[in-house]
mmCIF file of C-alpha atoms in Angstrom:
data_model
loop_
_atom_site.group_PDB
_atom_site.id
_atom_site.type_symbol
_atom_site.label_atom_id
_atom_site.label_comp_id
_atom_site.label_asym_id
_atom_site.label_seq_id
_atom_site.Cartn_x
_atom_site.Cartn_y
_atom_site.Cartn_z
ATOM 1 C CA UNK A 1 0.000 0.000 0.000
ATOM 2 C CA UNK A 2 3.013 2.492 0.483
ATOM 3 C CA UNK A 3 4.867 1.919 -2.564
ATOM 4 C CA UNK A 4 1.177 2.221 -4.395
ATOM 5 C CA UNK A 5 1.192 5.608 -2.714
ATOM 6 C CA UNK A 6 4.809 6.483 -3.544
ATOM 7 C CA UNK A 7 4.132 5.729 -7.652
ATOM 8 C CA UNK A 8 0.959 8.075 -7.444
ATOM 9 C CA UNK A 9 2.454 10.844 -5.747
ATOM 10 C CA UNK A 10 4.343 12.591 -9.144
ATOM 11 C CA UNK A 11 0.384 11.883 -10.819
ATOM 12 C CA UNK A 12 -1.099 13.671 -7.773
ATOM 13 C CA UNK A 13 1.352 16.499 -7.830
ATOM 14 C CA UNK A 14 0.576 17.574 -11.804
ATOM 15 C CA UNK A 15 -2.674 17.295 -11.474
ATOM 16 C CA UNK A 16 -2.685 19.867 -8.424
ATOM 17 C CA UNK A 17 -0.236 22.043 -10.491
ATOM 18 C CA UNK A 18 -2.547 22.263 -13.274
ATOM 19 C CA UNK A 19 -5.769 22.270 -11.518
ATOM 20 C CA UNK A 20 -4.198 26.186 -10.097
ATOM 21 C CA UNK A 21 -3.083 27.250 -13.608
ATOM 22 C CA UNK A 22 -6.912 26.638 -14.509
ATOM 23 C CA UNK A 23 -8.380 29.397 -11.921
ATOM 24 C CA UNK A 24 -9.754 32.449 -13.156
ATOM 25 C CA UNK A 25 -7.527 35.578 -12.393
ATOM 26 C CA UNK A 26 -9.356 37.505 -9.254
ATOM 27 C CA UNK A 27 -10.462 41.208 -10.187
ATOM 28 C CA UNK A 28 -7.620 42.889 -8.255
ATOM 29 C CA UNK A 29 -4.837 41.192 -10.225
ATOM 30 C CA UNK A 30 -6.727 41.795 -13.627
ATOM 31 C CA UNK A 31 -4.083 44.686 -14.121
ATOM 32 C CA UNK A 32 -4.469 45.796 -17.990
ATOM 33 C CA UNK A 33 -8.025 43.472 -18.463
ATOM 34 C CA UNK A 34 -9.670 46.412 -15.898
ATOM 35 C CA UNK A 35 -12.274 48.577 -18.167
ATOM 36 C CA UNK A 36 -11.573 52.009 -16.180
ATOM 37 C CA UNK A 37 -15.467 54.056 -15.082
ATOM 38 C CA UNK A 38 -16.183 56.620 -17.497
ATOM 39 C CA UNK A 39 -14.289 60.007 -16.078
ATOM 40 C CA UNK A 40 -17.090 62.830 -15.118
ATOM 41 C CA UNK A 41 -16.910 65.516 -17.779
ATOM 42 C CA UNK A 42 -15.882 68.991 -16.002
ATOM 43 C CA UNK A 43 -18.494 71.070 -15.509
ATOM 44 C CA UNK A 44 -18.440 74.853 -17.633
ATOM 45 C CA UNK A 45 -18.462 77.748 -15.182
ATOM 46 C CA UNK A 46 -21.436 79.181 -14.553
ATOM 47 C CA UNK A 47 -22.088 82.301 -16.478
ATOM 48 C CA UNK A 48 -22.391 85.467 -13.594
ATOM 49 C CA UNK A 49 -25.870 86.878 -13.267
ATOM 50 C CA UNK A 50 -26.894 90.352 -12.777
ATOM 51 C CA UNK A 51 -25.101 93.111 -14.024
ATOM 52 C CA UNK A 52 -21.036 93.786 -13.495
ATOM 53 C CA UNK A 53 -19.893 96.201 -10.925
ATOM 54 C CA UNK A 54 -16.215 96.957 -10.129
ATOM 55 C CA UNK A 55 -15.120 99.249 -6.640
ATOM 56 C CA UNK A 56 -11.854 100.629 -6.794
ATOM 57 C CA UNK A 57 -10.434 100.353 -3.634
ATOM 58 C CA UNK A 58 -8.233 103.475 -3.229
ATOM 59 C CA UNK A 59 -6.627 105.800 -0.758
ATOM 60 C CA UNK A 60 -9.063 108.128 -0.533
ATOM 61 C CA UNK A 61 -12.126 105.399 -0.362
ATOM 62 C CA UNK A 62 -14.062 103.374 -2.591
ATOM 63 C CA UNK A 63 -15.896 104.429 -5.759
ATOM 64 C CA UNK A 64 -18.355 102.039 -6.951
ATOM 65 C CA UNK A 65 -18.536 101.756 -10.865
ATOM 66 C CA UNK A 66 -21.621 99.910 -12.873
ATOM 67 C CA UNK A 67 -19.811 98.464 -16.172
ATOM 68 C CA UNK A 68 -22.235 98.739 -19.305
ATOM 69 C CA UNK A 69 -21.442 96.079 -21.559
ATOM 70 C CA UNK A 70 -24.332 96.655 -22.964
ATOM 71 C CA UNK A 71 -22.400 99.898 -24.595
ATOM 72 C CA UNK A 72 -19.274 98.233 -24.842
ATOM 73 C CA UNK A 73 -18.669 94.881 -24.178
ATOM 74 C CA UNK A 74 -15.154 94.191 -25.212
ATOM 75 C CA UNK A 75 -13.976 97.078 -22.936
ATOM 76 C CA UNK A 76 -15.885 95.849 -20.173
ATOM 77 C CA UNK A 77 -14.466 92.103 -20.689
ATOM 78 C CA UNK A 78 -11.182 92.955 -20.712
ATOM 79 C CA UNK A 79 -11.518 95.546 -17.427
ATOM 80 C CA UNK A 80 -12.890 92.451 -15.817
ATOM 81 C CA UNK A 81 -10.173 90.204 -16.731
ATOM 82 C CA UNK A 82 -7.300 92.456 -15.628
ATOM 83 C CA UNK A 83 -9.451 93.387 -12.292
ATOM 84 C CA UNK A 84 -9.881 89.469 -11.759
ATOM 85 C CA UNK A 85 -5.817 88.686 -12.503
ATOM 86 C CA UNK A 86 -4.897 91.612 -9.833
ATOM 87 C CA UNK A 87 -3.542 94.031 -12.675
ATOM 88 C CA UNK A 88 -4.679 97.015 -10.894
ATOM 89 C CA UNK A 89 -3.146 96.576 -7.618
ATOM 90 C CA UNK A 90 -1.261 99.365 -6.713
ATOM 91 C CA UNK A 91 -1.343 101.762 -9.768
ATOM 92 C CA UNK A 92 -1.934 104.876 -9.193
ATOM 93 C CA UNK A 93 -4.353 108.174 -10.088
ATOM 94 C CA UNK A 94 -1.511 109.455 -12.181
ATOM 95 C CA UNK A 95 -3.410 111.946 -13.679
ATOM 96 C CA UNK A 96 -5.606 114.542 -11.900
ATOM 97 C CA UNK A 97 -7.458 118.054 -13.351
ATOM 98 C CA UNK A 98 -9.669 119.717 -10.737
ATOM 99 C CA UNK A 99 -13.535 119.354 -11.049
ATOM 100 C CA UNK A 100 -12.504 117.350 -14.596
ATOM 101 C CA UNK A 101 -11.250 114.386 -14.561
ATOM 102 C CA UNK A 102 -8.933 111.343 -12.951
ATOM 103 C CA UNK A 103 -7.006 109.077 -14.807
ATOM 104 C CA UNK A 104 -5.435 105.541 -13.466
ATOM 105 C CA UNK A 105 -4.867 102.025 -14.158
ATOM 106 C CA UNK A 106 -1.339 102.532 -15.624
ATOM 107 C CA UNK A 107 1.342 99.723 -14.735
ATOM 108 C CA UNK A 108 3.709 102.088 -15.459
ATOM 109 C CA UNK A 109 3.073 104.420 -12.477
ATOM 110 C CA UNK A 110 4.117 101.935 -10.308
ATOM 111 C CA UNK A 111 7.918 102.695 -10.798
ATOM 112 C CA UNK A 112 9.822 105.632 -10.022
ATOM 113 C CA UNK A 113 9.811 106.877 -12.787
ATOM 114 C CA UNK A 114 7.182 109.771 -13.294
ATOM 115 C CA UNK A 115 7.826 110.751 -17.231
ATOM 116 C CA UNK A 116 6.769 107.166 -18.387
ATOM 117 C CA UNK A 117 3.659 107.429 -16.291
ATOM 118 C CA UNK A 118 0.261 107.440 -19.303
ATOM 119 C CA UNK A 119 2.253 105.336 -21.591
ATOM 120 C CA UNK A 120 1.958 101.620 -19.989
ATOM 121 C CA UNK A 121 -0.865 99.389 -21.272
ATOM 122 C CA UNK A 122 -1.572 95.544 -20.913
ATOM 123 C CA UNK A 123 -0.407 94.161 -23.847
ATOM 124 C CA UNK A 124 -3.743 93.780 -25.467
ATOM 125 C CA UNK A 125 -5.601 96.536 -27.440
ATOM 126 C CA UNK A 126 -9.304 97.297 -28.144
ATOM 127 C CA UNK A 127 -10.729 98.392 -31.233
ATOM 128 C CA UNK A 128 -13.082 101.349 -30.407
ATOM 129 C CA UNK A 129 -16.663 101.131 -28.950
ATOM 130 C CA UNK A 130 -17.517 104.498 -29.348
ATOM 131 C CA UNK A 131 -21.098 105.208 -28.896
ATOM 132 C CA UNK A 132 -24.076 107.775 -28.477
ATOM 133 C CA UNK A 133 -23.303 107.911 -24.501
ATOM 134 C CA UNK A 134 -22.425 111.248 -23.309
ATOM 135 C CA UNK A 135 -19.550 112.248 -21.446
ATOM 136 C CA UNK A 136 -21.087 114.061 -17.723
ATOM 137 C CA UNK A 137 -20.192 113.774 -14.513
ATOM 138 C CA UNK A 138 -19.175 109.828 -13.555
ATOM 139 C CA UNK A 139 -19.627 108.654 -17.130
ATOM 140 C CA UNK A 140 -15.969 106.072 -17.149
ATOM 141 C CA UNK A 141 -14.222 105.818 -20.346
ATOM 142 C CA UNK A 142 -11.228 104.372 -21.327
ATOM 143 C CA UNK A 143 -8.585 106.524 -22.245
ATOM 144 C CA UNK A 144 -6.507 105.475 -25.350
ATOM 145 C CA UNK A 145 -3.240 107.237 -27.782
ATOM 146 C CA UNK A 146 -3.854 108.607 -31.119
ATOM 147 C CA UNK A 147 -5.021 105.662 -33.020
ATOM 148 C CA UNK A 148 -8.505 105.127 -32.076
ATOM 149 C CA UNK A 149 -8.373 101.339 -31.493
ATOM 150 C CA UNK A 150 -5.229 101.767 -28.920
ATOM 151 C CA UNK A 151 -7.312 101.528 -25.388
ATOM 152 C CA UNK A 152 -5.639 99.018 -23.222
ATOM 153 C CA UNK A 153 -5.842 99.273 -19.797
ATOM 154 C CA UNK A 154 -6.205 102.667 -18.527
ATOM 155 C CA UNK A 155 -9.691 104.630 -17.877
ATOM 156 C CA UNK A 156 -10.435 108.221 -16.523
ATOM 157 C CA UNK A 157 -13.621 109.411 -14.753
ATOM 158 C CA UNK A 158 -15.438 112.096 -16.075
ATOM 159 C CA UNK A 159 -16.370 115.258 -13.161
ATOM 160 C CA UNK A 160 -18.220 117.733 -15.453
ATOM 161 C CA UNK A 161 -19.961 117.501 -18.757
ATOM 162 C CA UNK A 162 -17.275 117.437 -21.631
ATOM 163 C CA UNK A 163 -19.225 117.279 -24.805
ATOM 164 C CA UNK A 164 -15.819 117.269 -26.644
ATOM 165 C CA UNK A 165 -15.221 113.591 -25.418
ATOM 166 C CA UNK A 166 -18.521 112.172 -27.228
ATOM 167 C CA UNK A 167 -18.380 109.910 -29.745
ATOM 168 C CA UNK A 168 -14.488 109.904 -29.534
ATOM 169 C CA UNK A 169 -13.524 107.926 -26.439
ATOM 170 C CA UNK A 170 -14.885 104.479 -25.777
ATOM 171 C CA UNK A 171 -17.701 105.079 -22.340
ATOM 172 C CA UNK A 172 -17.825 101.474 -20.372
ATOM 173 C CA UNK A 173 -19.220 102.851 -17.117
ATOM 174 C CA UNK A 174 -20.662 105.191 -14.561
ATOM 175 C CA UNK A 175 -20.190 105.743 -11.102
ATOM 176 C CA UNK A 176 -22.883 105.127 -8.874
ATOM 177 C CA UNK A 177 -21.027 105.868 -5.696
ATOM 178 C CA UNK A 178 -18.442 107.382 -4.765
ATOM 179 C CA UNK A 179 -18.006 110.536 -7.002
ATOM 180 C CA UNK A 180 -17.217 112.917 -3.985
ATOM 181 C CA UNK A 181 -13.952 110.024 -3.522
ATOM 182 C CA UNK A 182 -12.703 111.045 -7.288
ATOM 183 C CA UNK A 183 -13.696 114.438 -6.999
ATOM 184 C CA UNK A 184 -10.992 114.746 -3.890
ATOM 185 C CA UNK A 185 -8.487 113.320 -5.914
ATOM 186 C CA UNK A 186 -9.016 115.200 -8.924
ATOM 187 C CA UNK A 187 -7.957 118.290 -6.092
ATOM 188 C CA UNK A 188 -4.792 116.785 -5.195
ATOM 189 C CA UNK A 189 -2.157 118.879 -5.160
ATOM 190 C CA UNK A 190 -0.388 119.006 -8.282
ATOM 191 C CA UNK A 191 3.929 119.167 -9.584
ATOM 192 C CA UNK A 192 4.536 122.284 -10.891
ATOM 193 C CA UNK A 193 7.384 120.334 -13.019
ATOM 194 C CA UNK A 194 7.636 120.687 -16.461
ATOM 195 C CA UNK A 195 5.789 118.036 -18.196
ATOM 196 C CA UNK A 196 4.259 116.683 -14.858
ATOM 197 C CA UNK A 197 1.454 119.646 -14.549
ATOM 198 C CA UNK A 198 -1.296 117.314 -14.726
ATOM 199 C CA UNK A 199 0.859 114.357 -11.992
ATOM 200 C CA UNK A 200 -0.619 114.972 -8.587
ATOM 201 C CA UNK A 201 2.723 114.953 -5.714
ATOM 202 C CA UNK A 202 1.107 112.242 -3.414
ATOM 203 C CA UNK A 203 1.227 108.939 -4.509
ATOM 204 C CA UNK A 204 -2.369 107.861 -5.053
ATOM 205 C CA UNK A 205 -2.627 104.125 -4.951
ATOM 206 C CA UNK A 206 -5.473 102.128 -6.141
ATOM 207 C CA UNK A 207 -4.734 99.117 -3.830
ATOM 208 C CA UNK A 208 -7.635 96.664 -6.022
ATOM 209 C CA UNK A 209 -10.391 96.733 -7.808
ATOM 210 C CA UNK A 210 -13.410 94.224 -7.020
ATOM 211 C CA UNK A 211 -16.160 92.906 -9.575
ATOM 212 C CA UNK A 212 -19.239 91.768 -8.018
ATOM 213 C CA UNK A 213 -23.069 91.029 -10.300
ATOM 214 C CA UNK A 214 -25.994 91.952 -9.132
#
């Protein structure tokens, strides 16, 4: 009866050997067989609802601006864009006329030097929106050079009725608070430097600018 055993052994082994190749592979150990779950598709951003407002944060207080894309909405894109990617942050008012107007947004105001100061832009231009709007007190417009589709970055608040400006500067806003904030600055003291009449001698910083729908 033992040597029977001892001859069936080797028989006994092969067939265990081959009865364990035979078992189907377990789902963790699959490896490249694995059909992955569909991925989620991202979801688009949800378009904002209400109408855009930006506040310039600056030293003298906030003004409040509503943007009108409805009267120019290429302006008003890119505004929001550059406000959004912190392009604003401390420029300055570098241009100031009493009772008329202020002027800020440059990048180049925040270096030392003054004489470069209403020459900076963003590196993207707008072709004009020019439209029917007037130019009064709070009407914002975008101030450009001498070719009419050269707007960039920088924008001035009107602080009196200037009929000249209609029809010849792009308007993409209006301040709804705030005015008596710009109005101080626009009576900052000015250089009396050659070339710098219009530069006010404090430096006067728009720390940010916030957008907000409502």
């Amino acid at each position: 009866m033992r040597g029977n055993f001892t001859r069936l052994a080797p028989w006994l082994l092969l067939l265990s050997l081959f009865g364990c190749a035979s078992e189907p592979a377990s789902q963790e150990s699959a490896g490249a067989g694995d059909v992955p779950a569909e991925e989620a598709a991202p979801e688009e951003p949800a378009e904002p609802e209400g109408d855009p407002y930006a506040t310039l944060h600056t030293k003298e207080g906030e003004i409040e601006i509503r943007l009108r894309p409805d009267l120019a909405p290429e302006h008003v894109a890119n505004f929001i864009r550059l406000a959004n990617q912190g392009f604003y942050y401390n420029t300055t008012f570098h241009r100031v006329i009493a009772g008329t107007l202020i002027q800020g947004g440059d990048p180049n105001s925040k270096d030392n030097d003054p004489y470069n100061d209403g020459k900076g832009n963003s590196g993207t231009f707008l072709k004009a929106e020019f439209s029917k709007e007037p130019f009064q007190r709070g009407t914002v417009g975008m101030a450009r050079g001498r070719d009419k589709d050269s707007a960039s970055c920088q924008f001035f608040i009107a602080l009196k009725r200037i009929a000249g400006w209609d029809g010849d500067y792009t308007v993409f806003g209006e301040v709804t608070e705030g005015i008596e904030v710009a109005e101080k600055i626009s009576n900052s003291p000015r250089s009396k430097t050659p070339r710098l009449e219009e530069r006010p001698t404090a430096t006067l910083w728009i720390r940010k600018v916030d957008i907000e729908y409502r």
